[in-house]
Amino acid sequence: MYFHWTFQQDSAPSHASIKENLTKFKIPTQKWLDEHFPDFIKKYEWPVASLDLNSLDYSIWSILEAQVNAEAHDSVDSLKQVIMEAFENLNQDMINRAVDDWMRRLDAVIAAEGGHFE
């Protein structure tokens, strides 16, 4: 079974790198993505305020954050363990609903002319 998907990223500096900086990276992020992903949304094609279009940002991170921060952690190892468990326990139906909501959110961003919407 083959699934077609498009890779997206936000405009964080590390995601939007187009200039070579060999002291930090072997290759600029945008060039690497272009070479390794058949379909990705390039930096100049993505809205500046893209949180409304990233299913991790508008749906999943808040759930993970609540689970991970439910109790205090006394070590980095404890925190890592809880993060891994939270990811493993994500409900697939919830993930599917977040992904399925993307087109509606895209239409709302277009209607807001690239800006934030509620």
XYZ file of N, CA and C in Angstrom:
354
model
N 0.840 -1.165 0.000
C 0.000 0.000 0.000
C 0.893 1.238 0.000
N 0.574 2.211 -0.835
C 1.352 3.433 -0.950
C 0.509 4.615 -0.507
N 1.047 5.443 0.327
C 0.370 6.660 0.762
C 1.144 7.848 0.221
N 0.439 8.793 -0.376
C 1.089 10.032 -0.798
C 0.936 11.036 0.333
N 1.998 11.671 0.687
C 1.954 12.662 1.738
C 2.867 13.818 1.382
N 2.624 14.940 2.005
C 3.427 16.143 1.802
C 4.073 16.507 3.122
N 5.366 16.755 3.090
C 6.086 17.157 4.293
C 5.914 18.659 4.481
N 5.591 19.066 5.693
C 5.470 20.484 5.999
C 6.339 20.810 7.202
N 6.767 22.051 7.281
C 7.474 22.529 8.456
C 7.063 23.966 8.680
N 7.374 24.480 9.856
C 7.048 25.873 10.102
C 8.241 26.729 9.693
N 8.194 27.993 10.019
C 9.252 28.912 9.590
C 10.329 29.119 10.644
N 10.472 28.176 11.559
C 11.548 28.274 12.550
C 12.882 28.358 11.816
N 13.806 29.151 12.312
C 15.080 29.323 11.601
C 15.770 28.007 11.232
N 15.728 27.026 12.104
C 16.391 25.757 11.790
C 15.676 25.002 10.677
N 14.391 25.243 10.494
C 13.629 24.575 9.442
C 13.717 25.314 8.119
N 14.023 26.594 8.171
C 13.971 27.436 6.987
C 15.343 27.740 6.396
N 16.367 27.108 6.905
C 17.730 27.379 6.471
C 17.907 27.177 4.966
N 18.412 28.221 4.308
C 18.719 28.111 2.879
C 20.190 28.421 2.598
N 20.890 28.987 3.592
C 22.294 29.343 3.416
C 23.189 28.268 4.007
N 24.290 28.040 3.362
C 25.236 27.059 3.887
C 25.914 27.602 5.134
N 26.011 26.781 6.136
C 26.718 27.099 7.365
C 27.386 25.799 7.802
N 28.511 25.511 7.205
C 29.155 24.213 7.395
C 29.652 23.979 8.820
N 29.736 25.042 9.623
C 30.128 24.820 11.018
C 28.976 24.231 11.821
N 27.728 24.436 11.350
C 26.561 23.915 12.066
C 25.905 22.745 11.351
N 25.818 22.812 10.027
C 25.089 21.811 9.263
C 25.893 21.373 8.053
N 25.681 20.136 7.623
C 26.340 19.658 6.417
C 25.713 20.259 5.170
N 24.407 20.540 5.248
C 23.666 21.039 4.099
C 22.493 21.879 4.624
N 22.125 22.972 3.952
C 20.970 23.753 4.421
C 19.695 22.906 4.450
N 18.872 23.130 5.428
C 17.669 22.327 5.629
C 16.793 22.273 4.393
N 16.517 23.418 3.789
C 15.634 23.449 2.625
C 16.210 22.638 1.459
N 17.508 22.684 1.274
C 18.135 21.895 0.208
C 18.032 20.405 0.527
N 18.287 20.043 1.783
C 18.192 18.636 2.182
C 16.781 18.106 1.971
N 15.782 18.891 2.385
C 14.390 18.466 2.196
C 14.071 18.290 0.719
N 14.537 19.216 -0.097
C 14.286 19.137 -1.535
C 14.891 17.867 -2.129
N 16.028 17.452 -1.621
C 16.709 16.264 -2.139
C 16.147 14.955 -1.577
N 15.502 14.988 -0.412
C 15.090 13.757 0.257
C 13.585 13.533 0.334
N 12.791 14.537 0.059
C 11.342 14.387 0.109
C 10.763 14.707 -1.258
N 9.965 13.801 -1.805
C 9.410 14.034 -3.131
C 8.463 15.231 -3.173
N 7.856 15.553 -2.041
C 6.888 16.632 -1.998
C 6.974 17.307 -0.641
N 7.416 18.548 -0.615
C 7.399 19.293 0.634
C 7.086 20.749 0.329
N 6.522 21.421 1.313
C 6.138 22.815 1.141
C 7.351 23.669 1.480
N 7.824 24.397 0.496
C 9.036 25.202 0.663
C 8.776 26.422 1.542
N 9.837 26.941 2.092
C 9.794 28.065 3.020
C 8.955 29.224 2.487
N 9.160 29.593 1.245
C 8.476 30.756 0.684
C 7.022 30.479 0.322
N 6.578 29.226 0.411
C 5.196 28.867 0.100
C 4.328 28.746 1.355
N 4.928 28.833 2.525
C 4.229 28.564 3.768
C 3.851 29.861 4.466
N 2.624 29.956 5.031
C 2.235 31.164 5.760
C 3.171 31.411 6.939
N 3.406 32.672 7.239
C 4.303 33.015 8.342
C 3.776 32.460 9.665
N 2.507 32.643 9.931
C 1.894 32.135 11.166
C 1.256 30.786 10.849
N 2.055 29.740 10.845
C 1.574 28.448 10.362
C 1.071 27.510 11.452
N 0.992 27.962 12.688
C 0.534 27.074 13.760
C -0.859 26.534 13.477
N -1.682 27.322 12.776
C -3.035 26.878 12.467
C -3.058 25.711 11.497
N -1.944 25.439 10.818
C -1.911 24.387 9.811
C -1.041 23.199 10.196
N -0.514 23.193 11.373
C 0.326 22.090 11.806
C -0.451 21.261 12.823
N -0.842 20.060 12.424
C -1.685 19.238 13.302
C -1.030 18.954 14.654
N 0.288 18.924 14.686
C 0.956 18.769 15.982
C 0.686 19.988 16.856
N 0.749 21.178 16.263
C 0.555 22.407 17.034
C -0.895 22.614 17.449
N -1.849 22.370 16.567
C -3.232 22.682 16.912
C -3.957 21.541 17.608
N -3.329 20.412 17.770
C -4.056 19.308 18.386
C -3.214 18.466 19.335
N -2.118 17.960 18.878
C -1.427 16.869 19.572
C -0.495 17.340 20.679
N 0.238 18.444 20.479
C 1.195 18.876 21.503
C 0.516 19.133 22.835
N -0.671 19.726 22.822
C -1.342 20.046 24.092
C -1.696 18.770 24.864
N -2.072 17.731 24.149
C -2.388 16.449 24.798
C -1.119 15.844 25.397
N -0.044 15.836 24.615
C 1.226 15.298 25.121
C 1.723 16.107 26.315
N 1.622 17.435 26.199
C 2.095 18.298 27.281
C 1.340 18.004 28.584
N 0.027 17.849 28.489
C -0.759 17.564 29.692
C -0.344 16.238 30.328
N -0.114 15.228 29.492
C 0.283 13.922 30.032
C 1.683 13.976 30.629
N 2.598 14.609 29.928
C 3.992 14.656 30.386
C 4.125 15.487 31.654
N 3.357 16.557 31.771
C 3.476 17.449 32.920
C 2.506 17.117 34.048
N 1.817 15.989 33.959
C 0.864 15.606 35.009
C 1.564 15.426 36.353
N 2.812 15.027 36.304
C 3.601 14.859 37.528
C 4.983 15.472 37.317
N 5.598 15.913 38.413
C 6.946 16.473 38.343
C 7.954 15.349 38.072
N 9.043 15.699 37.417
C 10.084 14.724 37.100
C 11.358 15.106 37.850
N 11.996 14.090 38.411
C 13.201 14.356 39.187
C 14.483 14.103 38.397
N 14.335 13.713 37.121
C 15.523 13.487 36.294
C 15.154 13.601 34.820
N 16.153 13.813 34.008
C 15.959 13.862 32.555
C 15.490 12.495 32.059
N 16.043 11.435 32.609
C 15.633 10.084 32.201
C 14.147 9.852 32.468
N 13.660 10.313 33.608
C 12.241 10.186 33.933
C 11.391 10.939 32.913
N 11.803 12.152 32.590
C 11.086 12.963 31.604
C 11.069 12.277 30.237
N 12.219 11.777 29.807
C 12.297 11.080 28.518
C 11.367 9.874 28.486
N 11.344 9.127 29.569
C 10.503 7.933 29.636
C 9.027 8.293 29.503
N 8.601 9.329 30.194
C 7.198 9.734 30.143
C 6.842 10.269 28.757
N 7.752 10.987 28.125
C 7.503 11.490 26.763
C 7.323 10.317 25.799
N 8.197 9.328 25.880
C 8.086 8.166 24.994
C 6.771 7.423 25.237
N 6.393 7.256 26.485
C 5.134 6.572 26.804
C 3.937 7.361 26.280
N 3.986 8.680 26.419
C 2.875 9.509 25.937
C 2.722 9.376 24.425
N 3.829 9.389 23.695
C 3.766 9.202 22.240
C 3.209 7.832 21.884
N 3.677 6.806 22.568
C 3.212 5.444 22.291
C 1.720 5.279 22.580
N 1.196 6.063 23.503
C -0.199 5.930 23.904
C -1.149 6.877 23.172
N -0.623 7.644 22.221
C -1.514 8.526 21.458
C -2.593 7.694 20.766
N -3.799 8.168 20.830
C -4.929 7.481 20.225
C -4.940 7.736 18.719
N -4.940 6.676 17.923
C -4.878 6.817 16.466
C -6.097 7.546 15.917
N -7.265 7.332 16.487
C -8.460 8.037 16.020
C -8.316 9.544 16.215
N -7.727 9.957 17.348
C -7.507 11.376 17.606
C -6.522 11.950 16.584
N -5.477 11.202 16.270
C -4.504 11.647 15.269
C -5.190 11.777 13.913
N -6.001 10.788 13.555
C -6.713 10.834 12.279
C -7.643 12.038 12.197
N -8.352 12.340 13.286
C -9.248 13.507 13.285
C -8.453 14.795 13.092
N -7.295 14.900 13.731
C -6.467 16.100 13.578
C -6.012 16.253 12.131
N -5.595 15.175 11.517
C -5.147 15.213 10.117
C -6.332 15.525 9.196
N -7.472 14.886 9.453
C -8.654 15.114 8.619
C -9.154 16.552 8.698
N -8.862 17.242 9.783
C -9.299 18.626 9.974
C -8.439 19.619 9.199
N -7.358 19.153 8.609
C -6.392 20.044 7.967
C -6.993 20.847 6.823
N -7.782 20.228 5.961
C -8.344 20.958 4.814
C -9.282 22.075 5.270
N -10.086 21.819 6.295
C -10.962 22.869 6.823
C -10.126 24.026 7.362
N -9.041 23.690 8.039
C -8.169 24.724 8.597
C -7.456 25.490 7.483
N -7.058 24.793 6.426
C -6.434 25.462 5.289
C -7.404 26.471 4.676
N -8.648 26.075 4.485
C -9.662 26.998 3.952
C -9.817 28.217 4.857
N -9.780 28.011 6.170
C -9.912 29.122 7.116
C -8.711 30.067 7.035
N -7.507 29.529 6.862
C -6.311 30.374 6.722
C -6.395 31.180 5.432
N -6.856 30.543 4.359
C -7.019 31.263 3.085
C -8.032 32.388 3.256
N -9.149 32.105 3.917
C -10.171 33.132 4.153
C -9.621 34.272 5.009
N -8.706 33.947 5.929
C -8.085 34.962 6.789
C -6.869 35.595 6.110
N -6.677 35.297 4.822
C -5.572 35.832 4.015
C -4.220 35.563 4.651
N -4.053 34.335 5.140
C -2.778 33.908 5.697
C -2.616 34.196 7.159
N -3.562 34.864 7.751
C -3.454 35.211 9.163
C -4.075 34.151 10.064
N -4.014 34.415 11.345
C -4.557 33.513 12.352
C -6.085 33.566 12.321
N -6.728 32.480 12.676
C -8.182 32.445 12.764
C -8.586 31.719 14.036
N -9.811 31.902 14.441
C -10.353 31.210 15.628
C -11.479 30.326 15.208
